[in-house]
Amino acid sequence: MVSKRTLFYISAILLAAVSRLLPHFPNFSPIGALALFGGAMFSNRLMGFIAPLAAMVLSDLFLGFHETIGSVYLSFALTVFIGYGIGNETSKRTYLKVLFAPVASSILFFILTNLHMWFLFYSRDLQGLITCFTAAIPFYSNTLVSDMFYTYLLFGSYFLVGQKLPSLVKA
């Protein structure tokens, strides 16, 4: 028999994967939020990594893999650690941690993926680095807004569901 928690994990992975296949703004995706949420909330630490990376792999099977996928996947894996900082115990979780975690996640994603882009496609000097990061600024705003939107949506939904279905949120 499949538990409610397992169904929740599977649903979160599938919804995140499907959302990447639907039309959306560039870099506007729930994967970073899923990594934060997984790190903070999944009692099974391994599942915190599996959820966002499984969603990426599933959707990338349809979207295709690209040269910078390593830095993208690495940034989501490292984002799980930021989620650990939020804490999976209610007593350790604060609104400030949940408020600022998506900002940290977005900055991490921006730096890692654009360093990779700089290494692959730009001159490897200060001017190339500046040009690369300047060109990426419009994408950062989408990443930041999506990480904030989906993080608050996930944590808020989890809290509301916990009020109605406590068995789903209890470890």
CSV table of N, CA and C in Angstrom, one decimal:
chain,number,residue,atom,x,y,z
A,1,MET,N,0.8,-1.2,0.0
A,1,MET,CA,0.0,0.0,0.0
A,1,MET,C,0.9,1.2,0.0
A,2,VAL,N,0.5,2.2,-0.8
A,2,VAL,CA,1.3,3.4,-0.9
A,2,VAL,C,0.8,4.4,0.1
A,3,SER,N,1.7,5.0,0.8
A,3,SER,CA,1.3,6.0,1.9
A,3,SER,C,1.0,7.3,1.3
A,4,LYS,N,0.3,8.1,2.0
A,4,LYS,CA,-0.1,9.5,1.6
A,4,LYS,C,1.1,10.3,1.3
A,5,ARG,N,2.1,10.1,2.2
A,5,ARG,CA,3.4,10.9,2.0
A,5,ARG,C,4.1,10.5,0.7
A,6,THR,N,4.1,9.2,0.4
A,6,THR,CA,4.7,8.8,-0.9
A,6,THR,C,3.9,9.4,-2.1
A,7,LEU,N,2.6,9.4,-2.0
A,7,LEU,CA,1.8,9.9,-3.0
A,7,LEU,C,2.1,11.4,-3.2
A,8,PHE,N,2.3,12.1,-2.1
A,8,PHE,CA,2.6,13.5,-2.1
A,8,PHE,C,3.9,13.7,-2.8
A,9,TYR,N,4.9,12.9,-2.5
A,9,TYR,CA,6.3,13.1,-3.1
A,9,TYR,C,6.1,12.9,-4.6
A,10,ILE,N,5.4,11.8,-5.0
A,10,ILE,CA,5.3,11.5,-6.4
A,10,ILE,C,4.5,12.6,-7.2
A,11,SER,N,3.5,13.1,-6.5
A,11,SER,CA,2.7,14.2,-7.1
A,11,SER,C,3.5,15.4,-7.3
A,12,ALA,N,4.3,15.7,-6.3
A,12,ALA,CA,5.2,16.9,-6.4
A,12,ALA,C,6.2,16.8,-7.5
A,13,ILE,N,6.8,15.6,-7.7
A,13,ILE,CA,7.7,15.4,-8.8
A,13,ILE,C,7.1,15.5,-10.1
A,14,LEU,N,5.9,14.9,-10.3
A,14,LEU,CA,5.2,14.9,-11.6
A,14,LEU,C,4.7,16.3,-11.9
A,15,LEU,N,4.2,17.0,-10.9
A,15,LEU,CA,3.7,18.3,-11.2
A,15,LEU,C,4.8,19.3,-11.6
A,16,ALA,N,6.0,19.1,-10.9
A,16,ALA,CA,7.1,20.0,-11.3
A,16,ALA,C,7.6,19.6,-12.7
A,17,ALA,N,7.7,18.3,-13.0
A,17,ALA,CA,8.1,17.9,-14.3
A,17,ALA,C,7.2,18.4,-15.4
A,18,VAL,N,5.9,18.3,-15.2
A,18,VAL,CA,4.9,18.7,-16.2
A,18,VAL,C,5.0,20.2,-16.4
A,19,SER,N,5.2,20.9,-15.3
A,19,SER,CA,5.2,22.4,-15.4
A,19,SER,C,6.3,22.9,-16.3
A,20,ARG,N,7.4,22.2,-16.4
A,20,ARG,CA,8.5,22.5,-17.3
A,20,ARG,C,8.1,22.3,-18.7
A,21,LEU,N,7.2,21.4,-19.0
A,21,LEU,CA,6.8,21.1,-20.3
A,21,LEU,C,5.7,22.1,-20.9
A,22,LEU,N,5.0,22.8,-20.0
A,22,LEU,CA,4.0,23.7,-20.4
A,22,LEU,C,4.7,25.1,-20.7
A,23,PRO,N,4.0,25.9,-21.6
A,23,PRO,CA,4.6,27.2,-21.9
A,23,PRO,C,4.8,28.0,-20.6
A,24,HIS,N,6.0,28.6,-20.5
A,24,HIS,CA,6.3,29.5,-19.3
A,24,HIS,C,7.4,30.4,-19.7
A,25,PHE,N,7.6,31.4,-18.9
A,25,PHE,CA,8.7,32.4,-19.1
A,25,PHE,C,10.0,31.6,-18.9
A,26,PRO,N,11.1,32.1,-19.5
A,26,PRO,CA,12.4,31.5,-19.3
A,26,PRO,C,12.8,31.5,-17.8
A,27,ASN,N,13.3,30.4,-17.3
A,27,ASN,CA,13.8,30.3,-15.9
A,27,ASN,C,12.6,30.5,-14.9
A,28,PHE,N,11.4,30.3,-15.3
A,28,PHE,CA,10.3,30.4,-14.4
A,28,PHE,C,9.8,28.9,-14.2
A,29,SER,N,10.3,28.3,-13.1
A,29,SER,CA,10.0,26.9,-12.9
A,29,SER,C,10.0,26.6,-11.4
A,30,PRO,N,9.3,25.5,-11.0
A,30,PRO,CA,9.2,25.2,-9.6
A,30,PRO,C,10.3,24.3,-9.1
A,31,ILE,N,11.3,24.0,-9.9
A,31,ILE,CA,12.3,23.0,-9.5
A,31,ILE,C,13.1,23.6,-8.3
A,32,GLY,N,13.5,24.8,-8.3
A,32,GLY,CA,14.3,25.4,-7.2
A,32,GLY,C,13.5,25.3,-5.9
A,33,ALA,N,12.2,25.6,-6.0
A,33,ALA,CA,11.4,25.6,-4.8
A,33,ALA,C,11.2,24.2,-4.3
A,34,LEU,N,11.1,23.2,-5.3
A,34,LEU,CA,10.9,21.8,-4.9
A,34,LEU,C,12.2,21.4,-4.2
A,35,ALA,N,13.4,21.8,-4.6
A,35,ALA,CA,14.6,21.5,-3.9
A,35,ALA,C,14.7,22.1,-2.5
A,36,LEU,N,14.2,23.3,-2.4
A,36,LEU,CA,14.2,23.9,-1.0
A,36,LEU,C,13.2,23.2,-0.1
A,37,PHE,N,12.0,22.9,-0.7
A,37,PHE,CA,11.0,22.2,0.1
A,37,PHE,C,11.5,20.8,0.5
A,38,GLY,N,12.1,20.1,-0.5
A,38,GLY,CA,12.5,18.8,-0.2
A,38,GLY,C,13.6,18.8,0.9
A,39,GLY,N,14.5,19.7,0.8
A,39,GLY,CA,15.5,19.8,1.9
A,39,GLY,C,15.0,20.1,3.2
A,40,ALA,N,14.0,20.9,3.3
A,40,ALA,CA,13.4,21.4,4.5
A,40,ALA,C,12.4,20.4,5.1
A,41,MET,N,11.6,19.8,4.3
A,41,MET,CA,10.4,19.1,4.7
A,41,MET,C,10.5,17.6,4.7
A,42,PHE,N,11.2,17.0,3.7
A,42,PHE,CA,11.2,15.6,3.6
A,42,PHE,C,12.0,14.9,4.7
A,43,SER,N,11.4,14.1,5.5
A,43,SER,CA,12.1,13.4,6.6
A,43,SER,C,13.1,12.5,6.0
A,44,ASN,N,12.9,12.0,4.8
A,44,ASN,CA,13.9,11.1,4.1
A,44,ASN,C,14.8,12.1,3.4
A,45,ARG,N,16.0,12.3,3.9
A,45,ARG,CA,17.0,13.3,3.3
A,45,ARG,C,17.3,13.0,1.8
A,46,LEU,N,17.4,11.7,1.5
A,46,LEU,CA,17.7,11.3,0.1
A,46,LEU,C,16.5,11.8,-0.8
A,47,MET,N,15.3,11.7,-0.3
A,47,MET,CA,14.2,12.1,-1.1
A,47,MET,C,14.2,13.6,-1.4
A,48,GLY,N,14.8,14.4,-0.6
A,48,GLY,CA,15.0,15.8,-0.8
A,48,GLY,C,15.8,16.0,-2.1
A,49,PHE,N,16.8,15.2,-2.4
A,49,PHE,CA,17.6,15.3,-3.6
A,49,PHE,C,16.9,14.6,-4.8
A,50,ILE,N,16.2,13.5,-4.5
A,50,ILE,CA,15.6,12.8,-5.6
A,50,ILE,C,14.4,13.6,-6.3
A,51,ALA,N,13.6,14.2,-5.4
A,51,ALA,CA,12.5,14.9,-6.0
A,51,ALA,C,12.8,16.0,-7.1
A,52,PRO,N,13.7,17.0,-6.8
A,52,PRO,CA,13.9,17.9,-7.9
A,52,PRO,C,14.7,17.3,-9.0
A,53,LEU,N,15.6,16.4,-8.7
A,53,LEU,CA,16.4,15.9,-9.8
A,53,LEU,C,15.6,14.9,-10.7
A,54,ALA,N,14.7,14.2,-10.1
A,54,ALA,CA,13.8,13.3,-10.8
A,54,ALA,C,12.9,14.2,-11.7
A,55,ALA,N,12.4,15.3,-11.2
A,55,ALA,CA,11.5,16.1,-12.0
A,55,ALA,C,12.3,16.7,-13.2
A,56,MET,N,13.6,17.0,-13.0
A,56,MET,CA,14.4,17.5,-14.1
A,56,MET,C,14.6,16.5,-15.1
A,57,VAL,N,15.0,15.3,-14.7
A,57,VAL,CA,15.3,14.2,-15.6
A,57,VAL,C,14.1,13.9,-16.4
A,58,LEU,N,12.9,13.7,-15.8
A,58,LEU,CA,11.7,13.4,-16.5
A,58,LEU,C,11.3,14.4,-17.5
A,59,SER,N,11.4,15.7,-17.2
A,59,SER,CA,11.1,16.7,-18.1
A,59,SER,C,12.2,16.9,-19.2
A,60,ASP,N,13.5,16.7,-18.8
A,60,ASP,CA,14.5,16.8,-19.8
A,60,ASP,C,14.5,15.7,-20.8
A,61,LEU,N,13.9,14.6,-20.5
A,61,LEU,CA,13.7,13.5,-21.5
A,61,LEU,C,12.9,14.0,-22.7
A,62,PHE,N,12.0,14.9,-22.4
A,62,PHE,CA,11.2,15.5,-23.5
A,62,PHE,C,11.8,16.8,-24.0
A,63,LEU,N,12.4,17.6,-23.2
A,63,LEU,CA,13.0,18.9,-23.6
A,63,LEU,C,14.3,18.8,-24.2
A,64,GLY,N,15.0,17.7,-23.8
A,64,GLY,CA,16.4,17.5,-24.3
A,64,GLY,C,17.4,18.0,-23.3
A,65,PHE,N,18.6,17.4,-23.4
A,65,PHE,CA,19.7,17.7,-22.5
A,65,PHE,C,20.6,18.7,-23.2
A,66,HIS,N,21.3,19.6,-22.5
A,66,HIS,CA,22.1,20.6,-23.1
A,66,HIS,C,23.5,20.7,-22.4
A,67,GLU,N,24.3,21.5,-23.0
A,67,GLU,CA,25.7,21.6,-22.5
A,67,GLU,C,25.9,22.1,-21.1
A,68,THR,N,25.0,22.8,-20.6
A,68,THR,CA,25.1,23.4,-19.2
A,68,THR,C,24.3,22.7,-18.2
A,69,ILE,N,23.8,21.5,-18.5
A,69,ILE,CA,22.9,20.8,-17.6
A,69,ILE,C,23.6,20.4,-16.3
A,70,GLY,N,24.9,20.2,-16.4
A,70,GLY,CA,25.6,19.8,-15.2
A,70,GLY,C,25.5,20.9,-14.1
A,71,SER,N,25.7,22.1,-14.5
A,71,SER,CA,25.6,23.2,-13.5
A,71,SER,C,24.2,23.4,-13.0
A,72,VAL,N,23.2,23.2,-13.9
A,72,VAL,CA,21.8,23.3,-13.5
A,72,VAL,C,21.5,22.3,-12.4
A,73,TYR,N,21.8,21.0,-12.7
A,73,TYR,CA,21.5,19.9,-11.8
A,73,TYR,C,22.3,20.1,-10.5
A,74,LEU,N,23.5,20.6,-10.6
A,74,LEU,CA,24.3,20.8,-9.4
A,74,LEU,C,23.7,21.9,-8.5
A,75,SER,N,23.3,23.0,-9.2
A,75,SER,CA,22.7,24.1,-8.4
A,75,SER,C,21.4,23.6,-7.7
A,76,PHE,N,20.6,22.7,-8.3
A,76,PHE,CA,19.4,22.2,-7.6
A,76,PHE,C,19.8,21.3,-6.4
A,77,ALA,N,20.8,20.5,-6.7
A,77,ALA,CA,21.3,19.6,-5.6
A,77,ALA,C,21.8,20.4,-4.4
A,78,LEU,N,22.6,21.5,-4.7
A,78,LEU,CA,23.1,22.3,-3.6
A,78,LEU,C,21.9,23.1,-2.9
A,79,THR,N,20.9,23.4,-3.7
A,79,THR,CA,19.7,24.1,-3.1
A,79,THR,C,19.1,23.3,-2.0
A,80,VAL,N,19.1,22.0,-2.2
A,80,VAL,CA,18.6,21.1,-1.1
A,80,VAL,C,19.2,21.4,0.2
A,81,PHE,N,20.5,21.7,0.2
A,81,PHE,CA,21.2,22.0,1.4
A,81,PHE,C,20.7,23.3,2.0
A,82,ILE,N,20.4,24.3,1.2
A,82,ILE,CA,19.8,25.5,1.7
A,82,ILE,C,18.5,25.2,2.3
A,83,GLY,N,17.7,24.2,1.8
A,83,GLY,CA,16.5,23.8,2.4
A,83,GLY,C,16.7,23.1,3.7
A,84,TYR,N,17.8,22.4,3.9
A,84,TYR,CA,18.2,21.8,5.2
A,84,TYR,C,18.2,23.0,6.2
A,85,GLY,N,18.8,24.1,5.8
A,85,GLY,CA,18.9,25.3,6.7
A,85,GLY,C,17.5,25.8,7.2
A,86,ILE,N,16.5,25.6,6.4
A,86,ILE,CA,15.2,26.0,6.9
A,86,ILE,C,14.7,25.1,8.0
A,87,GLY,N,15.1,23.8,7.9
A,87,GLY,CA,14.8,22.9,9.0
A,87,GLY,C,13.5,22.2,8.8
A,88,ASN,N,13.5,20.8,9.1
A,88,ASN,CA,12.3,20.1,8.9
A,88,ASN,C,11.5,19.9,10.2
A,89,GLU,N,12.0,20.5,11.2
A,89,GLU,CA,11.2,20.5,12.5
A,89,GLU,C,10.5,21.9,12.6
A,90,THR,N,9.3,21.9,12.9
A,90,THR,CA,8.5,23.1,13.0
A,90,THR,C,9.2,24.1,14.0
A,91,SER,N,9.8,23.6,15.1
A,91,SER,CA,10.4,24.5,16.0
A,91,SER,C,11.6,25.3,15.5
A,92,LYS,N,12.3,24.7,14.5
A,92,LYS,CA,13.5,25.3,13.9
A,92,LYS,C,13.1,26.1,12.6
A,93,ARG,N,12.0,25.9,12.1
A,93,ARG,CA,11.6,26.6,10.9
A,93,ARG,C,11.0,28.0,11.3
A,94,THR,N,11.5,29.1,10.6
A,94,THR,CA,11.0,30.4,10.9
A,94,THR,C,10.5,31.0,9.6
A,95,TYR,N,9.7,32.0,9.7
A,95,TYR,CA,9.2,32.7,8.5
A,95,TYR,C,10.4,33.4,7.8
A,96,LEU,N,11.4,33.9,8.5
A,96,LEU,CA,12.5,34.5,7.9
A,96,LEU,C,13.3,33.6,7.0
A,97,LYS,N,13.5,32.3,7.6
A,97,LYS,CA,14.2,31.3,6.8
A,97,LYS,C,13.5,31.0,5.5
A,98,VAL,N,12.2,30.8,5.6
A,98,VAL,CA,11.4,30.5,4.4
A,98,VAL,C,11.4,31.7,3.5
A,99,LEU,N,11.4,32.9,4.0
A,99,LEU,CA,11.3,34.1,3.2
A,99,LEU,C,12.6,34.3,2.4
A,100,PHE,N,13.8,34.1,3.0
A,100,PHE,CA,15.0,34.4,2.4
A,100,PHE,C,15.7,33.2,1.6
A,101,ALA,N,15.2,32.0,1.9
A,101,ALA,CA,15.8,30.8,1.2
A,101,ALA,C,15.7,30.8,-0.3
A,102,PRO,N,14.5,31.3,-0.8
A,102,PRO,CA,14.5,31.3,-2.3
A,102,PRO,C,15.4,32.4,-2.9
A,103,VAL,N,15.7,33.4,-2.1
A,103,VAL,CA,16.7,34.5,-2.6
A,103,VAL,C,18.1,33.8,-2.7
A,104,ALA,N,18.4,33.1,-1.7
A,104,ALA,CA,19.7,32.4,-1.7
A,104,ALA,C,19.8,31.4,-2.8
A,105,SER,N,18.7,30.6,-3.0
A,105,SER,CA,18.7,29.6,-4.0
A,105,SER,C,18.8,30.3,-5.4
A,106,SER,N,18.2,31.4,-5.6
A,106,SER,CA,18.2,32.1,-6.9
A,106,SER,C,19.6,32.6,-7.2
A,107,ILE,N,20.3,33.1,-6.2
A,107,ILE,CA,21.6,33.6,-6.3
A,107,ILE,C,22.6,32.5,-6.6
A,108,LEU,N,22.4,31.4,-5.9
A,108,LEU,CA,23.3,30.2,-6.2
A,108,LEU,C,23.1,29.7,-7.6
A,109,PHE,N,21.9,29.6,-8.1
A,109,PHE,CA,21.6,29.2,-9.4
A,109,PHE,C,22.2,30.1,-10.4
A,110,PHE,N,22.0,31.4,-10.2
A,110,PHE,CA,22.6,32.4,-11.1
A,110,PHE,C,24.1,32.3,-11.2
A,111,ILE,N,24.8,32.2,-10.1
A,111,ILE,CA,26.2,32.2,-10.1
A,111,ILE,C,26.8,30.9,-10.8
A,112,LEU,N,26.2,29.8,-10.3
A,112,LEU,CA,26.8,28.5,-10.9
A,112,LEU,C,26.5,28.4,-12.4
A,113,THR,N,25.3,28.6,-12.8
A,113,THR,CA,25.0,28.4,-14.2
A,113,THR,C,25.7,29.4,-15.1
A,114,ASN,N,25.8,30.6,-14.6
A,114,ASN,CA,26.5,31.6,-15.4
A,114,ASN,C,28.0,31.5,-15.4
A,115,LEU,N,28.6,31.0,-14.4
A,115,LEU,CA,30.0,30.7,-14.4
A,115,LEU,C,30.2,29.6,-15.5
A,116,HIS,N,29.3,28.6,-15.5
A,116,HIS,CA,29.4,27.6,-16.5
A,116,HIS,C,29.3,28.1,-18.0
A,117,MET,N,28.3,29.0,-18.1
A,117,MET,CA,28.1,29.7,-19.4
A,117,MET,C,29.3,30.5,-19.8
A,118,TRP,N,29.9,31.2,-18.9
A,118,TRP,CA,31.1,32.0,-19.1
A,118,TRP,C,32.2,31.1,-19.6
A,119,PHE,N,32.4,30.0,-18.9
A,119,PHE,CA,33.5,29.0,-19.3
A,119,PHE,C,33.3,28.5,-20.7
A,120,LEU,N,32.0,28.2,-21.0
A,120,LEU,CA,31.8,27.5,-22.3
A,120,LEU,C,31.7,28.5,-23.5
A,121,PHE,N,31.1,29.7,-23.3
A,121,PHE,CA,30.8,30.5,-24.4
A,121,PHE,C,31.4,31.9,-24.5
A,122,TYR,N,32.1,32.3,-23.5
A,122,TYR,CA,32.6,33.7,-23.4
A,122,TYR,C,34.1,33.6,-23.3
A,123,SER,N,34.7,34.8,-23.6
A,123,SER,CA,36.2,34.8,-23.4
A,123,SER,C,36.5,34.7,-21.9
A,124,ARG,N,37.5,34.0,-21.6
A,124,ARG,CA,37.8,33.7,-20.2
A,124,ARG,C,38.7,34.8,-19.6
A,125,ASP,N,38.1,35.9,-19.6
A,125,ASP,CA,38.8,37.1,-18.9
A,125,ASP,C,37.7,37.9,-18.2
A,126,LEU,N,38.1,39.0,-17.6
A,126,LEU,CA,37.2,39.8,-16.8
A,126,LEU,C,36.0,40.3,-17.7
A,127,GLN,N,36.4,40.8,-18.9
A,127,GLN,CA,35.4,41.3,-19.8
A,127,GLN,C,34.4,40.3,-20.2
A,128,GLY,N,34.8,39.0,-20.4
A,128,GLY,CA,33.9,37.9,-20.8
A,128,GLY,C,33.0,37.6,-19.6
A,129,LEU,N,33.5,37.6,-18.4
A,129,LEU,CA,32.7,37.4,-17.2
A,129,LEU,C,31.7,38.4,-17.0
A,130,ILE,N,32.0,39.7,-17.2
A,130,ILE,CA,31.1,40.8,-17.0
A,130,ILE,C,30.0,40.7,-18.1
A,131,THR,N,30.4,40.4,-19.3
A,131,THR,CA,29.5,40.3,-20.4
A,131,THR,C,28.5,39.2,-20.2
A,132,CYS,N,29.0,38.1,-19.7
A,132,CYS,CA,28.1,36.9,-19.5
A,132,CYS,C,27.1,37.2,-18.4
A,133,PHE,N,27.6,37.7,-17.3
A,133,PHE,CA,26.7,38.0,-16.1
A,133,PHE,C,25.7,39.1,-16.4
A,134,THR,N,26.1,40.1,-17.2
A,134,THR,CA,25.2,41.2,-17.6
A,134,THR,C,24.1,40.6,-18.5
A,135,ALA,N,24.5,39.8,-19.4
A,135,ALA,CA,23.5,39.2,-20.4
A,135,ALA,C,22.5,38.3,-19.6
A,136,ALA,N,22.9,37.8,-18.4
A,136,ALA,CA,22.0,36.9,-17.7
A,136,ALA,C,21.0,37.6,-16.7
A,137,ILE,N,21.2,38.8,-16.5
A,137,ILE,CA,20.4,39.6,-15.5
A,137,ILE,C,18.9,39.4,-15.8
A,138,PRO,N,18.4,39.6,-17.0
A,138,PRO,CA,17.0,39.4,-17.3
A,138,PRO,C,16.4,38.0,-16.8
A,139,PHE,N,17.3,37.0,-17.0
A,139,PHE,CA,16.8,35.7,-16.6
A,139,PHE,C,16.8,35.5,-15.1
A,140,TYR,N,17.7,36.3,-14.4
A,140,TYR,CA,17.7,36.2,-12.9
A,140,TYR,C,16.4,36.6,-12.3
A,141,SER,N,15.8,37.7,-12.8
A,141,SER,CA,14.6,38.2,-12.3
A,141,SER,C,13.5,37.1,-12.3
A,142,ASN,N,13.4,36.3,-13.4
A,142,ASN,CA,12.5,35.3,-13.6
A,142,ASN,C,12.7,34.1,-12.6
A,143,THR,N,14.0,33.8,-12.4
A,143,THR,CA,14.4,32.8,-11.4
A,143,THR,C,14.0,33.2,-10.0
A,144,LEU,N,14.3,34.4,-9.7
A,144,LEU,CA,14.0,34.9,-8.3
A,144,LEU,C,12.5,34.9,-8.1
A,145,VAL,N,11.7,35.4,-9.0
A,145,VAL,CA,10.3,35.5,-8.8
A,145,VAL,C,9.7,34.1,-8.8
A,146,SER,N,10.1,33.2,-9.6
A,146,SER,CA,9.6,31.8,-9.6
A,146,SER,C,10.0,31.1,-8.3
A,147,ASP,N,11.2,31.2,-7.9
A,147,ASP,CA,11.6,30.6,-6.7
A,147,ASP,C,10.8,31.1,-5.5
A,148,MET,N,10.6,32.4,-5.4
A,148,MET,CA,9.8,32.9,-4.3
A,148,MET,C,8.3,32.5,-4.4
A,149,PHE,N,7.7,32.6,-5.6
A,149,PHE,CA,6.3,32.2,-5.8
A,149,PHE,C,6.1,30.7,-5.5
A,150,TYR,N,6.9,29.9,-6.0
A,150,TYR,CA,6.7,28.4,-5.8
A,150,TYR,C,7.1,28.0,-4.4
A,151,THR,N,8.1,28.6,-3.8
A,151,THR,CA,8.5,28.3,-2.5
A,151,THR,C,7.3,28.6,-1.5
A,152,TYR,N,6.8,29.8,-1.6
A,152,TYR,CA,5.8,30.2,-0.7
A,152,TYR,C,4.5,29.4,-1.0
A,153,LEU,N,4.3,29.1,-2.3
A,153,LEU,CA,3.1,28.2,-2.6
A,153,LEU,C,3.2,26.8,-2.0
A,154,LEU,N,4.4,26.2,-2.1
A,154,LEU,CA,4.7,24.9,-1.5
A,154,LEU,C,4.6,24.9,0.0
A,155,PHE,N,5.3,25.8,0.7
A,155,PHE,CA,5.2,25.8,2.1
A,155,PHE,C,3.9,26.2,2.6
A,156,GLY,N,3.2,27.2,2.0
A,156,GLY,CA,1.9,27.6,2.4
A,156,GLY,C,0.9,26.5,2.2
A,157,SER,N,0.9,25.8,1.1
A,157,SER,CA,0.0,24.7,0.8
A,157,SER,C,0.2,23.6,1.8
A,158,TYR,N,1.5,23.3,2.1
A,158,TYR,CA,1.8,22.2,3.1
A,158,TYR,C,1.2,22.6,4.5
A,159,PHE,N,1.4,23.8,4.8
A,159,PHE,CA,0.8,24.3,6.1
A,159,PHE,C,-0.7,24.1,6.1
A,160,LEU,N,-1.4,24.6,5.1
A,160,LEU,CA,-2.8,24.5,5.0
A,160,LEU,C,-3.3,23.1,4.9
A,161,VAL,N,-2.6,22.2,4.2
A,161,VAL,CA,-3.0,20.8,4.1
A,161,VAL,C,-2.8,20.2,5.5
A,162,GLY,N,-1.8,20.5,6.2
A,162,GLY,CA,-1.5,20.0,7.5
A,162,GLY,C,-2.6,20.3,8.5
A,163,GLN,N,-3.3,21.4,8.3
A,163,GLN,CA,-4.4,21.8,9.1
A,163,GLN,C,-5.6,20.9,8.9
A,164,LYS,N,-5.8,20.4,7.6
A,164,LYS,CA,-6.9,19.5,7.3
A,164,LYS,C,-6.6,18.0,7.3
A,165,LEU,N,-5.3,17.7,6.9
A,165,LEU,CA,-4.9,16.3,6.9
A,165,LEU,C,-3.6,16.1,7.6
A,166,PRO,N,-3.6,16.2,8.9
A,166,PRO,CA,-2.4,16.1,9.7
A,166,PRO,C,-1.6,14.8,9.4
A,167,SER,N,-2.2,13.8,9.0
A,167,SER,CA,-1.5,12.5,8.8
A,167,SER,C,-0.6,12.6,7.6
A,168,LEU,N,-0.9,13.6,6.7
A,168,LEU,CA,0.0,13.8,5.5
A,168,LEU,C,1.3,14.5,5.9
A,169,VAL,N,1.3,15.3,6.8
A,169,VAL,CA,2.4,16.1,7.2
A,169,VAL,C,3.2,15.6,8.4
A,170,LYS,N,2.7,14.6,9.1
A,170,LYS,CA,3.4,14.1,10.2
A,170,LYS,C,4.4,13.1,9.7
A,171,ALA,N,5.6,13.1,10.3
A,171,ALA,CA,6.7,12.2,10.0
A,171,ALA,C,6.3,10.8,10.4
